[in-house]
Coordinates of C-alpha atoms and ligand atoms in Angstrom, one line a residue:
M1 CA -0.6 103.9 49.5
F2 CA -0.5 101.6 52.2
V3 CA -3.4 102.4 54.7
P4 CA -1.7 100.5 58.3
Y5 CA -5.3 100.7 60.0
M6 CA -8.5 101.8 59.2
R7 CA -12.3 101.3 60.8
A8 CA -15.2 101.3 58.3
S9 CA -19.3 100.4 58.1
A10 CA -20.3 98.4 55.3
S11 CA -24.1 98.3 54.8
R12 CA -26.7 96.4 52.6
V13 CA -30.3 97.4 51.8
E14 CA -32.9 94.5 51.5
R15 CA -36.7 94.5 51.4
F16 CA -39.7 91.6 52.1
N17 CA -43.2 92.4 52.3
A18 CA -44.9 90.5 55.0
A19 CA -48.3 90.4 56.4
H20 CA -48.9 90.2 60.3
R21 CA -51.1 90.4 63.1
L22 CA -50.4 92.2 66.8
H23 CA -51.8 90.9 68.9
N24 CA -51.1 89.8 73.2
P25 CA -53.3 86.4 74.1
N26 CA -53.0 87.7 77.5
W27 CA -54.6 91.0 77.0
S28 CA -58.9 91.6 76.2
D29 CA -59.5 92.1 73.4
E30 CA -60.7 95.5 73.5
K31 CA -57.2 96.1 75.1
N32 CA -55.9 94.5 72.1
A33 CA -57.5 96.9 69.5
S34 CA -56.9 100.1 71.2
F35 CA -53.5 99.3 71.8
F36 CA -52.3 97.8 68.3
G37 CA -54.9 99.5 66.5
L38 CA -54.8 98.6 62.7
C39 CA -51.8 96.7 63.9
N40 CA -54.5 94.7 65.6
N41 CA -56.5 93.3 62.6
E42 CA -57.8 90.0 63.1
N43 CA -57.2 89.3 59.3
Y44 CA -54.0 90.2 59.2
H45 CA -52.2 93.1 57.2
G46 CA -49.0 93.9 55.3
H47 CA -46.1 95.5 55.0
N48 CA -43.6 97.0 52.7
Y49 CA -40.7 96.0 55.7
R50 CA -36.9 97.6 54.7
L51 CA -33.7 96.1 56.4
I52 CA -31.0 98.3 56.0
V53 CA -28.4 95.6 58.0
K54 CA -24.6 97.7 58.9
V55 CA -21.1 96.0 59.5
T56 CA -18.5 98.3 61.4
G57 CA -15.0 97.1 61.7
E58 CA -11.6 96.8 60.6
V59 CA -10.4 96.9 57.2
D60 CA -8.4 93.9 56.3
P61 CA -5.0 96.5 54.4
E62 CA -4.5 93.1 52.5
S63 CA -8.0 93.1 50.4
G64 CA -9.1 96.7 51.6
Y65 CA -12.3 95.2 52.3
L66 CA -14.0 95.2 55.9
L67 CA -16.0 92.4 54.7
D68 CA -17.2 90.9 51.2
L69 CA -21.2 92.5 50.8
K70 CA -21.7 89.2 48.6
L71 CA -21.6 87.4 51.5
L72 CA -23.6 90.1 53.4
K73 CA -26.7 89.4 50.6
D74 CA -26.0 86.2 51.0
I75 CA -26.3 86.1 54.9
I76 CA -29.6 88.5 54.7
R77 CA -31.4 86.6 52.4
S78 CA -30.3 83.1 53.4
E79 CA -31.0 84.3 56.9
V80 CA -33.7 86.6 56.9
T81 CA -35.8 88.0 53.6
Q82 CA -36.1 84.3 52.4
R83 CA -37.8 83.2 56.0
F84 CA -40.0 86.5 56.1
D85 CA -40.9 87.3 52.6
H86 CA -44.3 87.0 51.0
K87 CA -45.2 84.8 54.2
N88 CA -47.3 85.5 57.3
L89 CA -45.0 86.4 60.6
N90 CA -47.3 84.6 62.7
L91 CA -48.2 82.0 60.9
D92 CA -45.3 80.9 58.8
V93 CA -42.4 81.4 60.4
P94 CA -41.8 79.7 63.7
D95 CA -39.7 82.6 64.9
F96 CA -42.7 84.2 65.8
K97 CA -44.4 81.7 67.1
G98 CA -45.4 83.2 70.9
L99 CA -43.5 85.7 70.2
N100 CA -45.8 89.1 69.1
P101 CA -44.4 90.1 65.8
T102 CA -43.6 93.9 66.1
A103 CA -41.0 96.0 63.9
E104 CA -38.9 95.1 67.6
N105 CA -38.9 91.8 67.7
I106 CA -38.6 91.5 63.6
A107 CA -35.9 93.5 64.1
Y108 CA -34.4 90.8 67.4
V109 CA -35.0 87.6 65.4
A110 CA -33.1 89.7 62.0
W111 CA -30.4 90.8 64.7
H112 CA -29.6 87.1 65.7
R113 CA -29.7 85.4 62.2
I114 CA -27.6 87.4 61.1
R115 CA -25.4 87.6 63.6
K116 CA -24.8 83.7 64.2
Q117 CA -23.3 83.8 60.8
L118 CA -20.9 87.1 61.4
D119 CA -17.4 87.2 61.7
N120 CA -17.0 87.8 65.7
K121 CA -14.6 90.9 65.2
L122 CA -17.7 93.1 63.3
V123 CA -20.0 95.2 65.1
L124 CA -23.7 94.7 63.8
H125 CA -25.9 97.2 63.7
I126 CA -29.4 96.9 62.1
T127 CA -32.4 99.0 61.1
L128 CA -36.4 97.8 60.0
Y129 CA -38.3 100.2 58.8
E130 CA -41.7 99.3 59.0
T131 CA -43.5 102.0 57.3
E132 CA -41.3 104.7 55.7
R133 CA -41.6 106.5 58.1
N134 CA -41.5 104.6 61.6
F135 CA -38.7 102.2 62.1
I136 CA -36.6 100.6 64.7
E137 CA -32.5 100.3 65.2
Y138 CA -31.2 97.8 67.1
D139 CA -27.2 97.0 67.7
G140 CA -28.3 93.7 69.8
Q141 CA -28.5 94.8 73.8
Ligands
LIG1 NI1 -48.6 96.2 61.4

């Protein structure tokens, strides 16, 4: 059987553990503490992040692949998880110099890092879980 055209999505889950502190230097300490709550803790705290990277596009009829998931794994690891894992995002990761490491901003950085390495024909959508219950979705807009 020959499949002439097929569009599909492939996803890969990766995890990393990192510390952060959410803080806006333009706000008073009181405002930071009340707005960011526990995530404003002065001495940082950690999260077990789960990153789901979803790629959508046309399946190559010759190979039957949308993309090689080994390649996607390598991209996510080299661009995101190896840079963030067991790091203090505020202090150790240059991407967050002057950028508050909220889940939204981590998703933004991860999306753009992965996007650079992917074929332009592929659509990229990522989901970042900061806790079991809270997650951010981002597709580059
Ligand atoms: Ni936090």
